[in-house]
CSV table of C-alpha atoms in Angstrom, one decimal:
chain,number,residue,atom,x,y,z
A,1,ALA,CA,-169.5,-17.1,4.4
A,2,VAL,CA,-167.0,-18.2,1.2
A,3,ARG,CA,-164.2,-18.6,2.2
A,4,ASN,CA,-165.2,-20.9,5.0
A,5,ALA,CA,-167.5,-22.6,2.6
A,6,ILE,CA,-164.5,-23.2,-0.1
A,7,ASP,CA,-162.1,-24.6,2.7
A,8,ALA,CA,-164.5,-26.6,3.8
A,9,ASP,CA,-165.1,-28.2,0.9
A,10,ALA,CA,-161.8,-28.2,0.3
A,11,THR,CA,-161.1,-30.0,3.1
A,12,GLU,CA,-164.2,-32.4,2.7
A,13,LEU,CA,-162.3,-33.2,-0.8
A,14,THR,CA,-159.5,-34.4,0.5
A,15,ASP,CA,-161.1,-36.5,2.5
A,16,VAL,CA,-162.6,-37.9,0.0
A,17,ARG,CA,-159.9,-38.1,-2.5
A,18,ARG,CA,-157.8,-40.3,0.5
A,19,GLN,CA,-161.3,-42.6,1.2
A,20,GLU,CA,-161.1,-43.1,-3.1
A,21,ARG,CA,-157.3,-44.3,-3.2
A,22,ALA,CA,-158.2,-46.6,-0.2
A,23,VAL,CA,-161.4,-48.4,-2.4
A,24,ILE,CA,-159.3,-47.8,-5.6
A,25,GLU,CA,-156.8,-50.3,-3.6
A,26,TYR,CA,-160.0,-52.5,-2.1
A,27,ALA,CA,-161.6,-52.7,-5.8
A,28,GLU,CA,-157.8,-53.6,-7.3
A,29,ARG,CA,-157.3,-55.9,-4.5
A,30,ALA,CA,-161.1,-57.5,-4.9
A,31,VAL,CA,-160.6,-57.8,-8.7
A,32,ALA,CA,-157.6,-59.5,-8.7
A,33,SER,CA,-158.9,-62.3,-5.7
A,34,LEU,CA,-161.9,-62.8,-8.0
A,35,ARG,CA,-159.5,-63.6,-10.5
A,36,GLU,CA,-157.6,-66.5,-8.3
A,37,LEU,CA,-160.5,-67.8,-7.1
A,38,THR,CA,-162.3,-68.3,-10.6
A,39,THR,CA,-159.3,-70.3,-11.5
A,40,VAL,CA,-159.4,-72.2,-8.4
A,41,TYR,CA,-162.9,-73.0,-9.2
A,42,GLN,CA,-162.4,-73.9,-12.6
A,43,GLU,CA,-159.4,-76.1,-11.2
A,44,ASP,CA,-161.8,-77.4,-8.2
A,45,ARG,CA,-164.8,-78.2,-11.7
A,46,ARG,CA,-162.3,-79.6,-13.7
A,47,ASP,CA,-160.4,-82.0,-11.3
A,48,LEU,CA,-163.7,-83.6,-10.4
A,49,GLN,CA,-164.6,-83.6,-13.7
A,50,THR,CA,-162.0,-85.4,-14.8
A,51,HIS,CA,-162.2,-88.0,-11.5
A,52,MET,CA,-165.9,-88.7,-12.7
A,53,ASP,CA,-164.5,-90.0,-16.5
A,54,ALA,CA,-162.3,-92.0,-14.3
A,55,MET,CA,-164.5,-93.3,-12.5
A,56,SER,CA,-166.4,-94.5,-15.6
A,57,ALA,CA,-163.9,-95.6,-17.8
A,58,THR,CA,-163.3,-97.9,-14.8
A,59,ALA,CA,-166.4,-98.8,-14.4
A,60,VAL,CA,-166.4,-99.8,-18.0
A,61,PHE,CA,-162.7,-101.8,-17.7
A,62,ARG,CA,-163.9,-103.5,-14.3
A,63,ARG,CA,-166.8,-105.4,-16.5
A,64,LEU,CA,-164.3,-106.7,-19.4
A,65,GLU,CA,-163.0,-109.6,-19.0
A,66,PRO,CA,-159.7,-110.6,-20.3
A,67,LYS,CA,-159.2,-114.3,-22.2
A,68,CYS,CA,-156.0,-113.3,-22.5
A,69,CYS,CA,-152.5,-110.3,-21.4
A,70,PRO,CA,-153.7,-107.3,-24.1
A,71,ARG,CA,-150.0,-107.7,-24.7
A,72,CYS,CA,-148.2,-111.3,-25.0
A,73,ASP,CA,-151.4,-112.6,-25.3
A,74,HIS,CA,-151.1,-115.7,-23.5
A,75,THR,CA,-154.2,-116.8,-21.7
A,76,ILE,CA,-155.2,-116.1,-18.1
A,77,SER,CA,-155.6,-118.9,-15.8
A,78,LYS,CA,-158.9,-119.9,-13.3
A,79,ALA,CA,-156.7,-119.3,-11.2
A,80,LYS,CA,-156.0,-116.6,-11.6
A,81,LYS,CA,-159.2,-115.1,-12.1
A,82,GLU,CA,-160.6,-116.7,-8.7
A,83,LEU,CA,-157.7,-114.7,-7.0
A,84,GLU,CA,-158.5,-111.5,-8.5
A,85,SER,CA,-162.1,-111.7,-6.7
A,86,SER,CA,-160.2,-113.1,-3.4
A,87,THR,CA,-157.4,-110.6,-3.1
A,88,HIS,CA,-158.7,-108.0,-5.8
A,89,SER,CA,-155.4,-107.4,-7.7
A,90,CYS,CA,-155.5,-107.4,-11.2
A,91,SER,CA,-155.4,-110.6,-12.7
A,92,VAL,CA,-153.5,-109.4,-15.5
A,93,CYS,CA,-151.1,-107.7,-14.0
A,94,GLY,CA,-151.2,-108.2,-10.2
A,95,GLU,CA,-151.4,-104.5,-9.3
A,96,SER,CA,-154.1,-103.9,-6.4
A,97,ILE,CA,-157.5,-103.1,-7.7
A,98,THR,CA,-158.8,-99.2,-5.7
A,99,ASN,CA,-162.8,-100.2,-4.8
A,100,SER,CA,-165.3,-97.9,-5.6
A,101,GLU,CA,-166.2,-96.4,-3.0
A,102,ASP,CA,-162.6,-94.8,-2.4
A,103,GLY,CA,-164.1,-93.4,-5.7
A,104,GLU,CA,-166.9,-92.6,-3.9
A,105,ALA,CA,-165.4,-90.7,-1.0
A,106,ILE,CA,-163.0,-88.8,-3.8
A,107,LYS,CA,-165.8,-87.7,-5.6
A,108,THR,CA,-167.4,-86.5,-2.5
A,109,GLU,CA,-164.4,-84.6,-1.1
A,110,LEU,CA,-164.1,-83.3,-4.7
A,111,GLN,CA,-167.5,-81.7,-4.9
A,112,GLU,CA,-167.5,-80.6,-1.5
A,113,ARG,CA,-164.1,-78.6,-3.1
A,114,VAL,CA,-166.0,-77.0,-5.8
A,115,ALA,CA,-169.1,-76.1,-4.4
A,116,ALA,CA,-166.6,-74.5,-1.6
A,117,SER,CA,-164.7,-72.1,-4.2
A,118,GLU,CA,-168.0,-71.6,-5.9
A,119,ALA,CA,-169.0,-69.9,-2.8
A,120,ALA,CA,-165.5,-68.0,-2.3
A,121,VAL,CA,-166.7,-66.7,-6.0
A,122,VAL,CA,-169.8,-65.9,-5.6
A,123,SER,CA,-168.7,-63.8,-2.6
A,124,ALA,CA,-165.5,-62.2,-4.2
A,125,SER,CA,-167.9,-61.3,-7.3
A,126,ALA,CA,-169.6,-59.7,-4.6
A,127,LYS,CA,-167.2,-57.9,-2.8
A,128,LYS,CA,-165.5,-55.9,-6.8
A,129,GLU,CA,-169.1,-55.1,-7.7
A,130,LYS,CA,-169.2,-53.4,-3.8
A,131,ALA,CA,-166.3,-51.5,-4.7
A,132,GLU,CA,-167.2,-50.6,-7.7
A,133,ASN,CA,-169.8,-49.3,-6.7
A,134,GLU,CA,-168.5,-47.3,-3.7
A,135,LEU,CA,-166.2,-45.8,-6.3
A,136,VAL,CA,-168.9,-44.5,-8.4
A,137,ALA,CA,-170.1,-43.2,-5.2
A,138,LEU,CA,-167.0,-41.9,-4.3
A,139,ARG,CA,-166.0,-40.0,-7.7
A,140,GLY,CA,-169.7,-38.2,-8.4
A,141,LYS,CA,-169.7,-37.1,-4.8
A,142,ILE,CA,-165.6,-35.9,-6.0
A,143,ASP,CA,-167.0,-34.5,-9.3
A,144,LEU,CA,-169.9,-32.3,-6.8
A,145,LEU,CA,-167.4,-31.2,-4.8
A,146,GLN,CA,-165.5,-29.8,-7.2
A,147,SER,CA,-168.0,-27.9,-8.9
A,148,ARG,CA,-169.3,-27.0,-6.1
A,149,LEU,CA,-165.9,-25.2,-5.4
A,150,GLU,CA,-165.8,-24.0,-8.8
A,151,SER,CA,-169.0,-21.8,-8.2
A,152,ALA,CA,-167.4,-21.2,-4.8
A,153,SER,CA,-164.5,-19.7,-6.2
A,154,LYS,CA,-166.2,-17.9,-9.1
A,155,GLU,CA,-168.4,-16.3,-6.8
A,156,LEU,CA,-165.9,-15.4,-4.5
A,157,GLY,CA,-164.1,-13.5,-7.4
A,158,SER,CA,-167.3,-11.4,-7.4
A,159,ALA,CA,-167.6,-10.8,-4.2
A,160,VAL,CA,-163.4,-9.1,-5.0
A,161,ARG,CA,-164.7,-7.2,-7.6
A,162,ARG,CA,-167.6,-5.7,-6.4
A,163,GLN,CA,-165.7,-5.3,-2.7
A,164,GLU,CA,-163.4,-3.1,-4.9
A,165,ALA,CA,-166.0,-1.4,-7.0
A,166,ALA,CA,-167.4,-0.1,-3.4
A,167,MET,CA,-164.5,1.1,-2.3
A,168,ALA,CA,-164.3,3.0,-5.4
A,169,VAL,CA,-167.4,3.9,-5.3
A,170,ALA,CA,-166.4,5.4,-1.5
A,171,ALA,CA,-163.2,7.1,-1.9
A,172,LEU,CA,-165.3,8.8,-4.8
A,173,GLU,CA,-167.9,10.0,-2.5
A,174,GLY,CA,-165.4,11.3,0.0
A,175,ARG,CA,-164.0,13.6,-2.4
A,176,LEU,CA,-167.2,14.5,-4.4
A,177,GLU,CA,-167.6,15.5,-0.4
A,178,GLU,CA,-164.9,17.3,0.0
A,179,ALA,CA,-165.8,19.2,-3.2
A,180,SER,CA,-168.6,20.4,-2.2
A,181,ILE,CA,-168.2,21.7,1.3
A,182,SER,CA,-168.4,25.3,2.0
A,183,PRO,CA,-167.0,27.8,-0.8
A,184,VAL,CA,-163.4,29.0,-0.2
A,185,ALA,CA,-163.1,32.5,-0.3
A,186,GLN,CA,-162.0,33.3,-3.8
A,187,ALA,CA,-158.9,34.6,-2.2
A,188,ASP,CA,-158.0,31.4,-1.0
């Protein structure tokens, strides 16, 4: 019975060790994934903040009404200012001016990316925690199985010693019985 228990525990220990290796690999992948997703989340937040800062700066600069070119101090004519409002091209440099609706669309897209990456980080964190908890449970089971194997091995060792002692006692009892059989004739 003790040997059968040892065999069963050894088989179970092998299976649990195999599960432990699989969970360790899973946990390592979860940690790496969490690290990568955290980086993406931080980048998305930084992009959103940069965009919002740029929108704020653009709003401030659009309110400015330059009277002359900031580089050469040449005055800007009223015709150029009127052309700016009708064609949405800068009266100073002539480039087209993006409108705030484009900025709002970009802001919405960036906010969606931040929310998606944050959800991914939360999910990856939960997977990491689950893997770590499972690993702790498996290691506890391994410790239990190892202690059971040690105690069963000790029990088996004491059972073998008991069996050897019982055999020695039986041999001595047999010799004693032989010696105590009817006395043999003196001549013999």
